[in-house]
XYZ file of C-alpha atoms in Angstrom:
626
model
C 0.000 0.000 0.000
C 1.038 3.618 -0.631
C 2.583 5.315 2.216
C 0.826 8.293 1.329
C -2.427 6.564 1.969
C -2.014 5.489 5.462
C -1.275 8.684 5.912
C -4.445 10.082 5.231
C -6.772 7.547 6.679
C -6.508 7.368 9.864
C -9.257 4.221 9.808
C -6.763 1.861 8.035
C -3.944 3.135 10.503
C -5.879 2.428 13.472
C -7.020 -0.661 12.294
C -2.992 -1.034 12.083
C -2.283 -0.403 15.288
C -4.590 -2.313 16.458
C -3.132 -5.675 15.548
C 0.189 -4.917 16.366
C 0.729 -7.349 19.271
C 3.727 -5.236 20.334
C 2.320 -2.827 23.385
C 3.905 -4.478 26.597
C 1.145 -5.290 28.795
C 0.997 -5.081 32.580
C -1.718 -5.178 35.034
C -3.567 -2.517 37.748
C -6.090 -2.495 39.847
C -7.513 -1.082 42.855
C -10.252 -1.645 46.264
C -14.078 -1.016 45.673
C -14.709 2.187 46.914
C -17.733 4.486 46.048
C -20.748 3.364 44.141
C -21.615 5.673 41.911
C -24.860 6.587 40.865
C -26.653 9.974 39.342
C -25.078 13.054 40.932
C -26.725 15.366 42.800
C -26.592 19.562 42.880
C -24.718 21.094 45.200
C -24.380 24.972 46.468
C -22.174 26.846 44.593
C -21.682 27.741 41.052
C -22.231 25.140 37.689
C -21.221 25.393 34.187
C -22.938 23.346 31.562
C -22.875 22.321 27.709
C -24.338 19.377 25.653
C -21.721 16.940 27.425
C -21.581 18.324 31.030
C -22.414 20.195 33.912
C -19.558 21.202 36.083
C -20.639 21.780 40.094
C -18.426 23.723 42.620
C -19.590 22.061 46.338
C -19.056 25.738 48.461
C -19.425 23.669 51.633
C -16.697 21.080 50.998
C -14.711 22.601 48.134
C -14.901 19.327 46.138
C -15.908 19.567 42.226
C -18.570 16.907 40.541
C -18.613 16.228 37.008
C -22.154 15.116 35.330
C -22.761 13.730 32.107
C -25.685 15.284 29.745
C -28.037 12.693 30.964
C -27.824 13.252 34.595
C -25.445 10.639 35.111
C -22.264 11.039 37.369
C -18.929 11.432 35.717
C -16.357 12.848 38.206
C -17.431 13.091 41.738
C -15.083 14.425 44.590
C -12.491 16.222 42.436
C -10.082 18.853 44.332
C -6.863 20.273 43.717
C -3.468 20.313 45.764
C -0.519 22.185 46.273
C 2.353 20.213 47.542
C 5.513 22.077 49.723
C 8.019 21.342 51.945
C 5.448 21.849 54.776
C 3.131 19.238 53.459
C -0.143 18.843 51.343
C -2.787 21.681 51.367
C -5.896 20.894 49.300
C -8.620 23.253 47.853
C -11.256 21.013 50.115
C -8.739 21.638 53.264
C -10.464 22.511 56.455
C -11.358 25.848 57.089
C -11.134 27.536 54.115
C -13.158 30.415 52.322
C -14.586 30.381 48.873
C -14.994 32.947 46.570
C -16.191 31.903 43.039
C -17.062 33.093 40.056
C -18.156 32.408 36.557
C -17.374 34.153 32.772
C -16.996 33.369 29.429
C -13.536 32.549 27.584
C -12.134 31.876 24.309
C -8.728 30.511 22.883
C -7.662 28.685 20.084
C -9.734 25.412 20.669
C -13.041 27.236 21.020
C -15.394 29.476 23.351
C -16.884 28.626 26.267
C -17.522 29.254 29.874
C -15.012 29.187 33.056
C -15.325 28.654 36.487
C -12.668 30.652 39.008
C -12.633 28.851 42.506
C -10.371 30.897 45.132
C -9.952 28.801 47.944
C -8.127 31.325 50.732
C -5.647 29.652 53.119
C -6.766 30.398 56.612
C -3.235 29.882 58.156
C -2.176 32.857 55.326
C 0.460 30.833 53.576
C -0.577 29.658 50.737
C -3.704 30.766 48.708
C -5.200 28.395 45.782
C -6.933 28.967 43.026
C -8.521 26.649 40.217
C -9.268 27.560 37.046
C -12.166 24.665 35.879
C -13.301 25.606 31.676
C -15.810 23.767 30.256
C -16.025 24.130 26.125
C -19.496 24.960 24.255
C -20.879 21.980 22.310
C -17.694 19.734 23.366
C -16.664 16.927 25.269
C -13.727 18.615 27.322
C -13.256 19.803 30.344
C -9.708 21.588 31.890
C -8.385 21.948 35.374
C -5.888 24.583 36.209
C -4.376 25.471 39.507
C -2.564 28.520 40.635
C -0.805 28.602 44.463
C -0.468 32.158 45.633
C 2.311 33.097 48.395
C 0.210 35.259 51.048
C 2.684 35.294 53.447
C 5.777 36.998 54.159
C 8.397 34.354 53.743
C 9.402 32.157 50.829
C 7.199 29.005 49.846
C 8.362 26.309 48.094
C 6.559 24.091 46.263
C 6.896 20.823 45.343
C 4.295 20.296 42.739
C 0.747 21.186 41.875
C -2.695 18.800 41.676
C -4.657 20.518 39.246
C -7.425 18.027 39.516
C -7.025 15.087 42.122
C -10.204 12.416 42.464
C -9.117 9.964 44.579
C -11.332 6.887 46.102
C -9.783 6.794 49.496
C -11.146 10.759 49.732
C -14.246 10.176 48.178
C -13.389 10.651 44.735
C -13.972 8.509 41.746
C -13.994 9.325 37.801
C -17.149 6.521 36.609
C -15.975 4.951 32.788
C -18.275 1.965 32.508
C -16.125 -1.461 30.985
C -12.920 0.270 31.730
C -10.219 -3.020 30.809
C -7.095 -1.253 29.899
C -5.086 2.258 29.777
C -2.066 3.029 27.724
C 0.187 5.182 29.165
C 2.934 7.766 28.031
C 7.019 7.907 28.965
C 8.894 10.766 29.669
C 11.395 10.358 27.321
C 11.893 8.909 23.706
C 13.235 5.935 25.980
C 10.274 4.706 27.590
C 7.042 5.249 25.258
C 4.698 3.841 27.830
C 2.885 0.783 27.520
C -0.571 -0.647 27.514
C -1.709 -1.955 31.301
C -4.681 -4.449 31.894
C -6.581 -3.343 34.647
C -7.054 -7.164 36.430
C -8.369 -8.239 39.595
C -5.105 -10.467 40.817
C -2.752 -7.190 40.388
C -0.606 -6.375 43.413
C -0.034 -2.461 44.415
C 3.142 -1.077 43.324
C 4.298 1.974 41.459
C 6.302 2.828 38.632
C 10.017 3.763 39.106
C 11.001 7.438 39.258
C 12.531 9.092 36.944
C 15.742 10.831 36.873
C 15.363 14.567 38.278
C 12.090 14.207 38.712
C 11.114 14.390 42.232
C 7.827 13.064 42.760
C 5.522 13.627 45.955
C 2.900 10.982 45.073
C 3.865 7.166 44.800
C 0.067 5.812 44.646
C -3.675 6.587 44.613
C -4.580 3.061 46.041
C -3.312 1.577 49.216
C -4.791 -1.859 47.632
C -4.577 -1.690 44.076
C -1.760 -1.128 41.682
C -0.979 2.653 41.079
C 0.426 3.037 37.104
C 2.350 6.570 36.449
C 2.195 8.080 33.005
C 3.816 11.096 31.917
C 1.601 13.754 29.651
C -1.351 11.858 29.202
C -3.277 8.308 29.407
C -6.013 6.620 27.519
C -8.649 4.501 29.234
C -9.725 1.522 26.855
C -13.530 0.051 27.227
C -13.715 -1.733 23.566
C -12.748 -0.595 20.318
C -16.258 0.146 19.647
C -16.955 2.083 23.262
C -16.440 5.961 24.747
C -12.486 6.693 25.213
C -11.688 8.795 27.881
C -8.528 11.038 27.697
C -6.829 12.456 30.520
C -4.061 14.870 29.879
C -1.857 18.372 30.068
C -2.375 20.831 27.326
C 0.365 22.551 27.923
C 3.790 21.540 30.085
C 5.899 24.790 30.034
C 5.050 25.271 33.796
C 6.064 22.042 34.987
C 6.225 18.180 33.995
C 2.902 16.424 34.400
C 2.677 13.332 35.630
C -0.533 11.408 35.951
C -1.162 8.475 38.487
C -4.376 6.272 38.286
C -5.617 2.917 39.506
C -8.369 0.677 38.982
C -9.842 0.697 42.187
C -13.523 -0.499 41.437
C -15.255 -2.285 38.194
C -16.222 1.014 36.007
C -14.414 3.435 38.445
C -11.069 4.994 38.437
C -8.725 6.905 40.767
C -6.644 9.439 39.409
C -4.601 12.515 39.973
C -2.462 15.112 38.083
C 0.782 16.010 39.799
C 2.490 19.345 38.061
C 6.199 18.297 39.105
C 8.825 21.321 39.702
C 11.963 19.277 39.294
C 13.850 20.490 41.769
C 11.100 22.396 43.857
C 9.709 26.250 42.820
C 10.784 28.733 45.657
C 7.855 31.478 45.570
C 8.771 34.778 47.339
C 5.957 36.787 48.853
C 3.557 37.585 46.495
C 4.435 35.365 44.119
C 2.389 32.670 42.166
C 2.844 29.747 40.356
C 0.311 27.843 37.890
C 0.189 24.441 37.000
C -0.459 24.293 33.207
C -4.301 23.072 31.914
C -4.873 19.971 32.502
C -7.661 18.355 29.871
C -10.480 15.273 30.607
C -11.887 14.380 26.927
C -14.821 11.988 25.808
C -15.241 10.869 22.274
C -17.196 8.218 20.650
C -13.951 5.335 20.628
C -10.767 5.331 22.235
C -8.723 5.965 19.204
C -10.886 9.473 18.321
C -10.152 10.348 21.881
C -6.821 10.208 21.889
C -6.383 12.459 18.364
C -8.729 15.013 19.968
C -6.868 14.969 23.131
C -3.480 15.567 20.153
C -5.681 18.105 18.172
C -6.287 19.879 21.099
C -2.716 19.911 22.732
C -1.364 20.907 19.159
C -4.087 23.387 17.833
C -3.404 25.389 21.770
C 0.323 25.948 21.276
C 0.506 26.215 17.568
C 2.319 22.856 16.886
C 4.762 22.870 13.422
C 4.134 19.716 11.638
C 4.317 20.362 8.012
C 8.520 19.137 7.613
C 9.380 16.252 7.586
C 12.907 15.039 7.500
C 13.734 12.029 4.595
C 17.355 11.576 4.410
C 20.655 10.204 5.877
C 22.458 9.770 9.382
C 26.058 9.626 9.981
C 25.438 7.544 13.391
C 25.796 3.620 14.381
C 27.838 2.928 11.847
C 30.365 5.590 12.104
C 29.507 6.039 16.061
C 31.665 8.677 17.102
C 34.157 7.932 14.232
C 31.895 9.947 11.505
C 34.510 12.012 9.244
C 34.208 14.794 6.492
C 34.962 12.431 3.529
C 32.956 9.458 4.980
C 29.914 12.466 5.189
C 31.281 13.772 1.656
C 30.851 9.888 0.109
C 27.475 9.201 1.350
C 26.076 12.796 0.029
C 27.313 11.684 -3.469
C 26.107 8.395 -3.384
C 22.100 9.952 -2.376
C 22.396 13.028 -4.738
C 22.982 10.019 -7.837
C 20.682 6.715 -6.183
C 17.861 8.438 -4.060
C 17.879 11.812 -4.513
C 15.328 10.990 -6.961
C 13.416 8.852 -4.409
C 12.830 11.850 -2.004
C 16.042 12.016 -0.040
C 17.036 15.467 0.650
C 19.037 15.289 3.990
C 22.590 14.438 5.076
C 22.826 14.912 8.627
C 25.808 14.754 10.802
C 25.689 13.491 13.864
C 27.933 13.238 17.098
C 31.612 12.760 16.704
C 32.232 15.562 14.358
C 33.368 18.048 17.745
C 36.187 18.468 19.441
C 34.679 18.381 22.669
C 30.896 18.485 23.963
C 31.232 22.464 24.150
C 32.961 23.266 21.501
C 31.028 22.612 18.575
C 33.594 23.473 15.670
C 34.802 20.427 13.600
C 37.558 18.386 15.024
C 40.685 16.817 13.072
C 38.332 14.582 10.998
C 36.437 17.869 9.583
C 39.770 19.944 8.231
C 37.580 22.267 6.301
C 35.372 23.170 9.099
C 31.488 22.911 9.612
C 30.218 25.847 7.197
C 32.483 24.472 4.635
C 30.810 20.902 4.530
C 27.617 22.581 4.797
C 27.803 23.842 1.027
C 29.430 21.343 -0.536
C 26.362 18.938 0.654
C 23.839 22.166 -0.488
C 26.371 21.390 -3.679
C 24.796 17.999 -4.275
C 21.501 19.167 -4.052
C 20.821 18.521 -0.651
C 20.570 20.211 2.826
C 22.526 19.842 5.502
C 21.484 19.113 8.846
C 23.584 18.735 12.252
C 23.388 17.226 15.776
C 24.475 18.625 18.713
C 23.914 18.082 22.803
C 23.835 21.835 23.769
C 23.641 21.176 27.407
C 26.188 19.203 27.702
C 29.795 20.923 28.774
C 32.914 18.976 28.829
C 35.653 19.783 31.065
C 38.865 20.525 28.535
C 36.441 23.567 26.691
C 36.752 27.088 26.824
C 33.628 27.221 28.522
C 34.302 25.404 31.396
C 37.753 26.737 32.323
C 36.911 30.324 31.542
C 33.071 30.162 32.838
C 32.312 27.655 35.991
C 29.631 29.692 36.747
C 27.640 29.536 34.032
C 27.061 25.522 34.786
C 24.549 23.842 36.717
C 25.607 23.646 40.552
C 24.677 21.390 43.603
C 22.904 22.452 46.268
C 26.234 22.980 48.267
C 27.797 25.251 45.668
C 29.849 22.652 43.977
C 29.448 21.886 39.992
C 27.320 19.310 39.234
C 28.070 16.121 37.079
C 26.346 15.018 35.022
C 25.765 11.508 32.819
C 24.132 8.488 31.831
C 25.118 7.012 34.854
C 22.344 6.524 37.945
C 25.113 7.569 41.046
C 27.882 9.902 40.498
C 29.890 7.892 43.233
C 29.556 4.802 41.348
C 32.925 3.291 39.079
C 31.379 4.461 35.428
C 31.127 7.880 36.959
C 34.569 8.387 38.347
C 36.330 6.884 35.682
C 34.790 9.100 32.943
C 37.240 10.611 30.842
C 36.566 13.421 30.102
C 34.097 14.371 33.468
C 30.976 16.344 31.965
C 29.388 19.546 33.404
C 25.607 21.280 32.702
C 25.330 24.409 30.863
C 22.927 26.071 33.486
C 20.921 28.764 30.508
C 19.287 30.212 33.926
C 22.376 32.606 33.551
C 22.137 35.204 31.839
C 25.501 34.875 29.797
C 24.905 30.754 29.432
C 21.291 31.715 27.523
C 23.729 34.485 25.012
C 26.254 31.490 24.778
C 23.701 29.199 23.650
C 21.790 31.506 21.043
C 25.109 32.310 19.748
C 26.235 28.602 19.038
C 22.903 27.877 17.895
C 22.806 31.124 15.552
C 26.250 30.168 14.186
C 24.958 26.355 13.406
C 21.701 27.610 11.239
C 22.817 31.185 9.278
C 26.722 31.134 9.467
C 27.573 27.752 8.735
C 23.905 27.128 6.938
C 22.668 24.052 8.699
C 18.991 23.601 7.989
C 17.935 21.035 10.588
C 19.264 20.901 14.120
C 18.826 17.332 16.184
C 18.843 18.272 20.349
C 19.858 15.879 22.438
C 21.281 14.421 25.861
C 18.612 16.370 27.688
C 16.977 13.972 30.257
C 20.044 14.069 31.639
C 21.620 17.182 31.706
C 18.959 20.516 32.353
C 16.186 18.515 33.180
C 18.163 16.223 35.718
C 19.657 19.435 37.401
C 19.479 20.125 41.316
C 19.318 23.650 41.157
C 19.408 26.587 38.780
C 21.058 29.906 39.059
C 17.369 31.398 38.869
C 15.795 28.935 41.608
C 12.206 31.009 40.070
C 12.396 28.785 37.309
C 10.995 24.929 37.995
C 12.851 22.357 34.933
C 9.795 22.421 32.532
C 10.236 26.344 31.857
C 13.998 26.105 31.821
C 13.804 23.474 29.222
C 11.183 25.634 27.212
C 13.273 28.720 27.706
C 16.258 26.593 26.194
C 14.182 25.672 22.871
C 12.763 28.976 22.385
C 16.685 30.417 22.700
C 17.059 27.453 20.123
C 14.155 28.640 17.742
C 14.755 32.252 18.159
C 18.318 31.778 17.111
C 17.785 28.835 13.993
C 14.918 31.177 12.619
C 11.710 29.969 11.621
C 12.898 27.808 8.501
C 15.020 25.693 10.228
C 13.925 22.134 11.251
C 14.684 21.404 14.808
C 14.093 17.606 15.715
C 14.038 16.748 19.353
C 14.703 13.861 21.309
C 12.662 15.261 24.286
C 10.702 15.695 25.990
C 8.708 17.319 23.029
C 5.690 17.733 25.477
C 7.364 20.107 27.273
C 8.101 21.865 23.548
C 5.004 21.886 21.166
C 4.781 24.762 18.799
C 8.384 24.728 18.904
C 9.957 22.004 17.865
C 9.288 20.258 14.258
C 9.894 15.909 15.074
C 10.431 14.035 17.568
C 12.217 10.860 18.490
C 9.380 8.607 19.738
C 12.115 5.672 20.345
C 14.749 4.279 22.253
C 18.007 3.399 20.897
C 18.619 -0.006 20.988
C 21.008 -0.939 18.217
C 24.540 -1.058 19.021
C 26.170 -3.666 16.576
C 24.483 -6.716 17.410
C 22.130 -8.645 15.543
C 19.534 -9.368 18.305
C 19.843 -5.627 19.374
C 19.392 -4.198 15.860
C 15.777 -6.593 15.337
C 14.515 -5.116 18.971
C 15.355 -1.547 17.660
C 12.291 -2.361 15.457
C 9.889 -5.372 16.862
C 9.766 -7.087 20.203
C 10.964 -4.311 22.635
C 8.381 -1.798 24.554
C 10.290 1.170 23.326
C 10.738 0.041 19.473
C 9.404 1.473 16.967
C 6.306 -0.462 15.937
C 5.343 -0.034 19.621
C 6.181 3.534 19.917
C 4.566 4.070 16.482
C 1.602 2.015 17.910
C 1.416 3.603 21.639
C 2.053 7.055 19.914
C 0.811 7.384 16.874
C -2.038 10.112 17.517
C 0.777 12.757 17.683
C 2.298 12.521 14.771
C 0.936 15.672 12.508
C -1.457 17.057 15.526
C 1.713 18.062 17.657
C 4.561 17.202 15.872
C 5.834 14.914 12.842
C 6.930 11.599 14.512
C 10.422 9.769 14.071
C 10.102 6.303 15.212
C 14.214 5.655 14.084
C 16.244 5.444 11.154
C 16.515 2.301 9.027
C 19.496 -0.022 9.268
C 19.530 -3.186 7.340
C 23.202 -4.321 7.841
C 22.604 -6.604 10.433
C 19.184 -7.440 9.684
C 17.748 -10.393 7.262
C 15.999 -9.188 4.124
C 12.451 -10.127 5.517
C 13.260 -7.992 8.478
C 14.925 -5.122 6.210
C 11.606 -4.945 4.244
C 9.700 -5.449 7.679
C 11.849 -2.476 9.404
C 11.772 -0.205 6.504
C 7.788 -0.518 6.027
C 7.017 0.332 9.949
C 8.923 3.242 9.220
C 7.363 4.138 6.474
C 3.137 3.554 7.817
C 4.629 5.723 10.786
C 4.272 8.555 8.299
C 6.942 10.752 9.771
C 10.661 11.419 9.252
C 12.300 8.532 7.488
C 16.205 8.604 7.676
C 19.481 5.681 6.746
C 22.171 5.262 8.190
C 23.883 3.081 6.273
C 27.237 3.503 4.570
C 25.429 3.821 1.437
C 27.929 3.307 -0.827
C 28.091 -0.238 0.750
C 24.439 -1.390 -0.393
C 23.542 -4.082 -2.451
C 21.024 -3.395 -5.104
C 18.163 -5.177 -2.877
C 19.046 -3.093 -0.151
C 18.993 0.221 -2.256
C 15.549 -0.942 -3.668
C 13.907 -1.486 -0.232
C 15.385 2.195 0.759
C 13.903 3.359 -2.111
């Protein structure tokens, strides 16, 4: 079949995806709590459309949701702020209400909001949620602001924009509920697909690195399952999907936690993360990004509306998408100017033709993480390669780790103080290593620092670098990476203001301020975090490192490959970004898995990228790359 038609039809790809045995599968579950029947009215203020009425509870600060029929769809929500002192909840003891309803518009549509101040009666911290219902749609968004009111610092953990939890009375009703698929953090986990089941033990997903989490379940008795960004609740393929995810993330990193914890009846709870904690000063405030619950008629349409939503709010690029060729895995860190030079001659003559328009470069070309100019293997320099691949009728694109600062550069000898520190003053490492104390770490060679952008003169150092990459030396794509675990893993920043989420925006919009609009900038996350700026990103995990085993999982048979990231992620792909579920590598593969690897790529319908040596194919390997 045409790649071109799946796509455009998002029936046949879902039908796809659907048989693709390749989602992982775990179990969750949770204690029978609250039997829920029709809802009833409460004091306080209500919104309503065709789908819902909204009620604000004024004597306990809690939140129902009803469906259009009268039938209850979220009972018992409230929202949380989480600090050093503890957990203070809009439904908290002793509280005053002051609420208030008006109409709204933005770029999904009109409709009406309801304000909920909820004033702290010990005069610390002061909450306020934000609850929007849309006119004539199925959506509904939660947004929390905390307040400083008194006359010391604050810090804050997280935010709960929305938390429904069984053990507090809360329960969200979705009638047949069997499964939920969830979302990763990174390119490196892209979720999986969890069967709710009667026999599953608690437990809780691990934690992620820099990301300090207040919240380890919602169920003393039933199996808590964390997703980052979003999750999808599965009744049938023919049933209601329910959606429950952040519209935006440039506040913070959402996390969502649910469980099982009745037949038809979920527990659930949005935690805003500020990785490492937000200090608020007196009078400050801090939000917690819109969180969105969605309806639609199946469980695939809900999760594209959930995308269409997320992308249509922050004005997501999706119209370039990258076909071309990638220095990497076979080179590794060996890539030169004439093995680069070789490879653009070989696709200008053989599969130009076919659509290829890209040589990128990727790492190994640098002398040192920091110092971005070509090394010994690049004699003529970076802007020099750059047109002589624009010579072959192609476009040059180039990868770089920006945050990543090596110890023999300029930078760090000249400027310790624009890197990331520990709490204690000292520079922080950084790595792909868990503990810093542990043998990998302290044999490193060289050790690796974080460019901290929270400084001033870091942010000019890394709009200049980026500047000089897209209009001096002419490279038209940029690939980002190393991030999960250099600024988003740090302890502290120079600004301590600014939570990880908004110093990783504040780092891409340096980036797309300084590449200019034209420039393709693929990501390797977290792109949730980046919509509207970014154009691709890396839905996979690398897997592949010169073994034959290894190179098959990079494709089929591993959670993170890419038919299951293409599967478990698929409903992004042109509603907030073009998808890249991996390059295509057939040197180690059999021809059936060549053709098998190259067509998943291609039904992803996003970028679509070799790295081979090209000019080492044999005519059946050129035709299936063709």
């Amino acid at each position: 079949m045409p790649r071109s038609h799946w796509t455009t039809d998002p029936l046949r790809r879902r039908e796809f995806i659907k048989r693709v045995s390749l989602l992982g599968a775990s179990t969750i579950v949770s204690p029978p709590l609250l039997s829920v029947g029709s809802a009833t009215r409460h004091d306080g203020a209500e919104l309503e459309n065709d789908h819902f009425t909204v009620a604000f509870n004024a004597r306990n600060g809690l939140i129902d949701i009803r469906r259009g029929d009268g039938s209850a769809f979220l009972v018992g929500g409230s929202s949380c702020a989480n600090t050093l002192m503890g957990k203070t909840s809009t439904a908290s003891p002793g509280r005053d209400y002051a609420v208030d309803t008006a109409p709204f518009r933005d770029r999904i549509g009109s409709g009406r909001r309801m304000t909920i101040v909820a004033k702290d009666p010990a005069k610390v911290l002061d909450l306020r949620t934000q609850v929007s219902l849309y006119d004539r749609r199925p959506i509904v968004t939660f947004e929390t602001f905390g307040t400083n009111v008194s006359p010391h610092d604050v810090v804050v953990r997280s935010l709960e924009p929305v938390r429904v939890v069984s053990g507090e009375g809360g329960v969200l009703r979705i009638p047949g509920v069997a499964k939920c698929v969830t979302n990763g953090e990174m390119y490196y986990d892209a979720g999986t697909l969890h069967e709710f089941t009667s026999t599953a033990k608690p437990g809780v997903s691990r934690p992620v690195k820099g990301a300090h989490l207040v919240n380890a379940s919602v169920s003393p008795h039933r199996e808590t399952v964390h997703s980052w960004w979003n999750t999808g609740f599965f009744s049938g393929y023919d049933r209601e999907g329910v959606v429950l995810g952040y519209l935006e993330n440039s506040l913070a990193l959402g996390l969502i936690l649910t469980a099982r914890t009745a037949p038809d009846e979920i527990s659930f709870l949005a935690e805003s993360v500020f990785a490492p904690s937000r200090t608020l000063r007196p009078g400050q405030s801090v939000g917690s990004n819109r969180f969105m619950l969605n309806i639609a008629s199946n469980p695939y349409a809900a999760l594209e509306e959930y995308a269409d939503a997320v992308g249509t709010m922050q004005g997501a690029r999706t119209r370039s998408v990258i076909n071309g060729w990638c220095s990497w895995f076979y080179t590794l860190a060996h890539v030169s100017e004439d093995e680069v030079l070789r490879n653009a001659e070989f696709a200008s003559k053989h599969l130009r033709g076919f659509g290829l328009e890209w040589i990128q470069i990727d790492e190994g070309f640098q002398r040192w993480h920091g110092d971005w100019e070509g090394n010994e293997r690049f004699p003529h320099g970076m802007r020099w390669l750059a047109q002589r691949i624009r010579a072959y009728g192609l476009k040059p694109g180039l990868w770089i780790s920006p945050y990543v600062i090596s110890e023999p550069t300029e930078l760090f000898r000249e400027h310790p103080d624009w890197l990331l520190h520990n709490p204690d003053g000292s520079l922080q490492r950084i790595g792909t290593w868990d503990d810093e104390n542990s043998e990998v770490a302290r044999s490193e060679t060289p050790k690796r620092y974080g460019l901290d952008i929270t400084h001033p003169q870091a942010a000019a150092w890394l709009h200049d670098l980026v500047r000089t990459i897209a209009r001096d030396w002419g490279y038209e794509m940029i690939k980002i990476d190393f991030v999960a675990w250099s600024i988003l893993a740090a302890r502290k920043y120079h600004d301590p203001t600014l939570s990880a989420a908004e110093v990783y925006r504040k780092g891409m919009e340096i980036m797309r301020d300084a590449a200019g609009e034209r420039c393709h900038i693929l990501e390797c996350g977290p792109g949730a975090t980046t919509v509207g700026l970014i154009d691709s990103m890396r839905i996979e995990a690398d897997i592949n490192y010169g073994y034959a085993d290894a190179a098959w999982k990079t494709y089929f048979g591993d959670p993170a490959s890419s038919a299951a990231a293409a599967g478990k992620r698929y409903y992004f792909h042109k509603r907030t970004w073009v998808n890249d579920v991996d390059h295509i590598c057939m040197d180690l593969l059999a021809r059936g898995q060549s053709e098998a690897a190259a067509t998943i790529i291609a039904m992803s319908g996003g970028n679509m990228v070799s790295r081979h040596r090209l000019t080492g194919l044999d005519p059946a390997e050129l035709e299936i790359l063709r």
